[in-house]
Amino acid sequence: SAVISQKPSRDICQRGTSLTIQCQVDSQVTMMFWYRQQPGQSLTLIATANQGSEATYESGFVIDKFPISRPNLTFSTLTVSNMSPEDSSIYLCSVSYRGLRTEAFFGQGTRLTVV
Amino acid sequence: QKEVEQNSGPLSVPEGAIASLNCTYSDRGSQSFFWYRQYSGKSPELIMFIYSNGDKEDGRFTAQLNKASQYVSLLIRDSQPSDSATYLCAVRRLEYGNKLVFGAGTILRVKS
């Protein structure tokens, strides 16, 4: 299994500011994803982080709000821009290898509160 | 219709009993199926994944997949209070980029 380090683990931010979340994996993984889990809800995919190219965003999520970088196979960042209280959620990095018979693992998450 | 459906619960079982968690999915092309356990305030922890019809056992956990019925379940034998958590079902289809689609989760409570 992959060991995933996600930073920060939690933060309280002022509305209108931005926060960048980092995800570091201990091995080269094919796929990296960013999910959001709003209070009391399940996980929703924000985007797939693609190495060396623009991320692939899901419906309802846009690059201007959630810019993502993935400079190599072990590292990715998600920025939550111009935050509002509605952005208060847990943000989770997930990794897997491409293929049918591969597992998918999650980082410990970033609990974001926007005030 | 939601892509992945789970009964939100809570499902209450006595300690030592078998807990049965169910999940149905709408995309017949789904290929891999995952069960995660999530404790309050923590990130999801992978319990099992399955991709072939039938049963897959790992310790006290058994995943059962029936693609014809579009149904996957998780059985927890000898349930312990430490099993009390939210259990998330997720499905994956390679053509859609290996991403996971999650159900809403089932809250399990094991009473001692």
CSV table of C-alpha atoms in Angstrom, one decimal:
chain,number,residue,atom,x,y,z
A,1,SER,CA,0.0,0.0,0.0
A,2,ALA,CA,1.1,3.6,-0.6
A,3,VAL,CA,1.8,5.9,2.3
A,4,ILE,CA,0.2,9.3,1.8
A,5,SER,CA,1.2,12.5,3.6
A,6,GLN,CA,-1.3,15.3,3.4
A,7,LYS,CA,-0.7,18.8,4.8
A,8,PRO,CA,-2.0,20.7,6.6
A,9,SER,CA,-4.2,18.4,8.6
A,10,ARG,CA,-6.5,21.2,9.5
A,11,ASP,CA,-6.8,25.0,9.1
A,12,ILE,CA,-9.1,27.9,9.9
A,13,CYS,CA,-9.1,30.5,7.2
A,14,GLN,CA,-10.6,33.9,6.6
A,15,ARG,CA,-13.1,34.2,3.7
A,16,GLY,CA,-11.6,35.6,0.6
A,17,THR,CA,-8.3,34.0,1.1
A,18,SER,CA,-6.7,30.9,-0.4
A,19,LEU,CA,-5.3,27.7,1.0
A,20,THR,CA,-3.0,25.2,-0.7
A,21,ILE,CA,-3.1,21.6,0.4
A,22,GLN,CA,-0.2,19.3,-0.3
A,23,CYS,CA,-0.2,15.5,-1.0
A,24,GLN,CA,3.0,13.5,-1.0
A,25,VAL,CA,3.1,9.8,-1.8
A,26,ASP,CA,6.0,7.5,-0.9
A,27,SER,CA,6.0,5.8,-4.3
A,28,GLN,CA,5.3,6.6,-7.9
A,29,VAL,CA,1.6,6.2,-8.4
A,30,THR,CA,-0.3,6.5,-11.7
A,31,MET,CA,-3.4,8.2,-10.5
A,32,MET,CA,-4.0,11.0,-8.0
A,33,PHE,CA,-7.4,12.4,-7.1
A,34,TRP,CA,-8.8,15.1,-5.0
A,35,TYR,CA,-12.1,14.6,-3.2
A,36,ARG,CA,-14.3,16.8,-1.0
A,37,GLN,CA,-16.4,15.6,1.9
A,38,GLN,CA,-18.8,18.2,3.2
A,39,PRO,CA,-20.1,17.9,6.7
A,40,GLY,CA,-22.3,14.8,7.1
A,41,GLN,CA,-21.9,13.9,3.4
A,42,SER,CA,-20.1,11.3,1.4
A,43,LEU,CA,-17.1,11.9,-0.9
A,44,THR,CA,-17.3,13.9,-4.1
A,45,LEU,CA,-14.6,13.9,-6.7
A,46,ILE,CA,-13.2,17.3,-7.4
A,47,ALA,CA,-10.7,16.4,-10.1
A,48,THR,CA,-8.1,14.0,-11.3
A,49,ALA,CA,-4.5,15.4,-11.0
A,50,ASN,CA,-2.6,14.7,-14.2
A,51,GLN,CA,1.2,14.8,-14.2
A,52,GLY,CA,2.5,17.6,-16.3
A,53,SER,CA,-0.8,18.7,-17.6
A,54,GLU,CA,-4.1,20.4,-16.6
A,55,ALA,CA,-6.2,18.5,-14.1
A,56,THR,CA,-9.5,16.9,-15.3
A,57,TYR,CA,-12.3,18.5,-13.3
A,58,GLU,CA,-15.7,17.0,-12.5
A,59,SER,CA,-19.0,18.7,-13.2
A,60,GLY,CA,-19.5,21.6,-10.8
A,61,PHE,CA,-15.8,22.2,-10.1
A,62,VAL,CA,-13.6,24.7,-12.0
A,63,ILE,CA,-10.0,25.4,-12.3
A,64,ASP,CA,-10.2,29.0,-11.2
A,65,LYS,CA,-11.7,27.9,-7.8
A,66,PHE,CA,-9.7,24.7,-7.3
A,67,PRO,CA,-6.4,25.0,-9.2
A,68,ILE,CA,-4.4,21.7,-9.0
A,69,SER,CA,-0.8,20.9,-9.8
A,70,ARG,CA,1.0,17.6,-10.2
A,71,PRO,CA,4.6,18.2,-11.2
A,72,ASN,CA,5.6,14.5,-10.8
A,73,LEU,CA,4.3,11.1,-9.9
A,74,THR,CA,4.5,11.5,-6.1
A,75,PHE,CA,3.3,15.0,-5.4
A,76,SER,CA,0.2,17.1,-6.0
A,77,THR,CA,-1.4,20.3,-4.6
A,78,LEU,CA,-4.9,21.5,-4.4
A,79,THR,CA,-5.6,25.2,-3.9
A,80,VAL,CA,-9.0,26.4,-2.6
A,81,SER,CA,-9.3,29.9,-3.9
A,82,ASN,CA,-11.3,32.9,-2.7
A,83,MET,CA,-12.8,30.8,0.1
A,84,SER,CA,-16.3,31.2,1.5
A,85,PRO,CA,-17.9,29.4,4.4
A,86,GLU,CA,-19.4,27.0,1.9
A,87,ASP,CA,-15.9,25.7,1.2
A,88,SER,CA,-15.7,24.4,4.8
A,89,SER,CA,-15.1,20.7,4.2
A,90,ILE,CA,-12.6,17.9,4.5
A,91,TYR,CA,-10.4,17.7,1.4
A,92,LEU,CA,-8.9,14.3,0.7
A,93,CYS,CA,-6.1,13.2,-1.6
A,94,SER,CA,-6.4,9.7,-3.1
A,95,VAL,CA,-3.9,7.6,-5.0
A,96,SER,CA,-4.1,4.4,-7.0
A,97,TYR,CA,-2.5,2.6,-9.9
A,98,ARG,CA,-4.3,2.3,-13.2
A,99,GLY,CA,-6.0,-1.0,-13.7
A,100,LEU,CA,-8.9,-3.1,-12.7
A,101,ARG,CA,-7.1,-5.0,-9.9
A,102,THR,CA,-5.6,-2.0,-8.0
A,103,GLU,CA,-6.5,-0.6,-4.7
A,104,ALA,CA,-7.2,3.1,-3.9
A,105,PHE,CA,-5.9,4.8,-0.8
A,106,PHE,CA,-6.6,8.1,1.0
A,107,GLY,CA,-4.5,10.6,2.8
A,108,GLN,CA,-5.5,11.6,6.3
A,109,GLY,CA,-7.4,14.6,4.9
A,110,THR,CA,-7.4,18.4,5.5
A,111,ARG,CA,-10.2,19.7,7.6
A,112,LEU,CA,-10.9,23.3,6.4
A,113,THR,CA,-13.0,25.8,8.2
A,114,VAL,CA,-13.7,29.1,6.6
A,115,VAL,CA,-14.9,31.9,8.9
B,1,GLN,CA,-31.4,7.5,-9.4
B,2,LYS,CA,-28.1,7.7,-7.6
B,3,GLU,CA,-25.2,5.9,-9.1
B,4,VAL,CA,-24.4,4.1,-5.8
B,5,GLU,CA,-27.0,3.6,-3.2
B,6,GLN,CA,-26.6,2.5,0.4
B,7,ASN,CA,-29.0,2.5,3.3
B,8,SER,CA,-27.9,5.4,5.5
B,9,GLY,CA,-28.8,3.5,8.7
B,10,PRO,CA,-27.9,3.4,11.4
B,11,LEU,CA,-27.6,-0.3,11.4
B,12,SER,CA,-27.5,-1.6,15.0
B,13,VAL,CA,-26.2,-5.1,15.8
B,14,PRO,CA,-25.2,-6.7,19.1
B,15,GLU,CA,-21.6,-7.5,19.7
B,16,GLY,CA,-20.6,-10.8,18.2
B,17,ALA,CA,-23.3,-10.8,15.6
B,18,ILE,CA,-22.9,-10.6,11.8
B,19,ALA,CA,-23.4,-7.1,10.3
B,20,SER,CA,-24.6,-7.1,6.7
B,21,LEU,CA,-24.1,-3.9,4.7
B,22,ASN,CA,-25.5,-3.6,1.2
B,23,CYS,CA,-24.8,-1.5,-1.8
B,24,THR,CA,-26.4,-1.3,-5.2
B,25,TYR,CA,-25.1,0.5,-8.3
B,26,SER,CA,-26.7,1.7,-11.5
B,27,ASP,CA,-23.8,1.6,-14.0
B,28,ARG,CA,-23.7,-1.9,-15.3
B,29,GLY,CA,-20.2,-1.3,-16.7
B,30,SER,CA,-18.7,-0.8,-13.2
B,31,GLN,CA,-15.7,-3.1,-12.8
B,32,SER,CA,-14.2,-2.7,-9.3
B,33,PHE,CA,-16.0,-2.3,-6.0
B,34,PHE,CA,-14.6,-1.0,-2.8
B,35,TRP,CA,-15.6,-1.0,0.9
B,36,TYR,CA,-14.1,1.7,3.1
B,37,ARG,CA,-14.5,2.3,6.8
B,38,GLN,CA,-14.6,5.8,8.1
B,39,TYR,CA,-14.5,6.7,11.7
B,40,SER,CA,-15.8,10.2,12.7
B,41,GLY,CA,-13.2,12.8,11.9
B,42,LYS,CA,-10.9,10.4,10.1
B,43,SER,CA,-10.2,9.6,6.4
B,44,PRO,CA,-11.6,6.5,4.7
B,45,GLU,CA,-9.7,3.3,5.3
B,46,LEU,CA,-9.8,0.6,2.7
B,47,ILE,CA,-11.3,-2.7,4.0
B,48,MET,CA,-11.7,-4.7,0.8
B,49,PHE,CA,-12.1,-4.4,-2.9
B,50,ILE,CA,-13.6,-7.0,-5.2
B,51,TYR,CA,-13.9,-7.2,-9.0
B,52,SER,CA,-15.1,-10.8,-9.7
B,53,ASN,CA,-18.5,-12.2,-9.0
B,54,GLY,CA,-18.7,-14.2,-5.8
B,55,ASP,CA,-17.2,-13.9,-2.4
B,56,LYS,CA,-13.9,-12.6,-1.2
B,57,GLU,CA,-12.9,-13.1,2.4
B,58,ASP,CA,-10.3,-11.3,4.6
B,59,GLY,CA,-10.4,-12.1,8.2
B,60,ARG,CA,-13.8,-11.2,9.7
B,61,PHE,CA,-14.8,-9.4,6.5
B,62,THR,CA,-16.5,-10.9,3.4
B,63,ALA,CA,-17.3,-9.0,0.3
B,64,GLN,CA,-20.0,-10.4,-2.0
B,65,LEU,CA,-20.4,-9.3,-5.6
B,66,ASN,CA,-23.3,-10.0,-7.9
B,67,LYS,CA,-22.9,-8.1,-11.2
B,68,ALA,CA,-26.1,-9.4,-12.7
B,69,SER,CA,-28.0,-7.9,-9.8
B,70,GLN,CA,-25.7,-4.9,-9.6
B,71,TYR,CA,-25.3,-5.6,-5.9
B,72,VAL,CA,-22.3,-5.7,-3.6
B,73,SER,CA,-22.4,-6.4,0.1
B,74,LEU,CA,-20.0,-6.5,3.1
B,75,LEU,CA,-20.4,-9.0,5.9
B,76,ILE,CA,-18.7,-8.4,9.2
B,77,ARG,CA,-18.5,-11.5,11.4
B,78,ASP,CA,-18.1,-11.4,15.2
B,79,SER,CA,-18.9,-7.6,15.1
B,80,GLN,CA,-17.0,-5.6,17.7
B,81,PRO,CA,-17.8,-2.1,19.2
B,82,SER,CA,-14.6,-1.0,17.4
B,83,ASP,CA,-16.4,-1.7,14.1
B,84,SER,CA,-18.8,1.1,14.8
B,85,ALA,CA,-18.2,3.5,12.0
B,86,THR,CA,-19.6,4.7,8.6
B,87,TYR,CA,-19.0,2.2,5.8
B,88,LEU,CA,-18.7,3.6,2.3
B,89,CYS,CA,-19.3,1.7,-0.8
B,90,ALA,CA,-17.5,2.9,-4.0
B,91,VAL,CA,-17.4,1.7,-7.6
B,92,ARG,CA,-14.9,2.2,-10.4
B,93,ARG,CA,-15.0,1.9,-14.1
B,94,LEU,CA,-11.7,2.1,-15.9
B,95,GLU,CA,-13.1,4.0,-18.9
B,96,TYR,CA,-14.0,6.8,-16.6
B,97,GLY,CA,-10.4,7.4,-15.5
B,98,ASN,CA,-10.1,5.1,-12.6
B,99,LYS,CA,-12.1,7.4,-10.3
B,100,LEU,CA,-14.2,6.2,-7.5
B,101,VAL,CA,-17.9,7.0,-7.2
B,102,PHE,CA,-19.1,6.8,-3.6
B,103,GLY,CA,-22.4,6.0,-2.0
B,104,ALA,CA,-23.7,8.0,0.9
B,105,GLY,CA,-22.5,5.5,3.5
B,106,THR,CA,-24.1,3.3,6.1
B,107,ILE,CA,-23.6,4.0,9.8
B,108,LEU,CA,-23.0,0.8,11.8
B,109,ARG,CA,-23.4,0.7,15.5
B,110,VAL,CA,-22.2,-2.4,17.4
B,111,LYS,CA,-23.6,-2.5,20.9
B,112,SER,CA,-21.8,-4.3,23.7
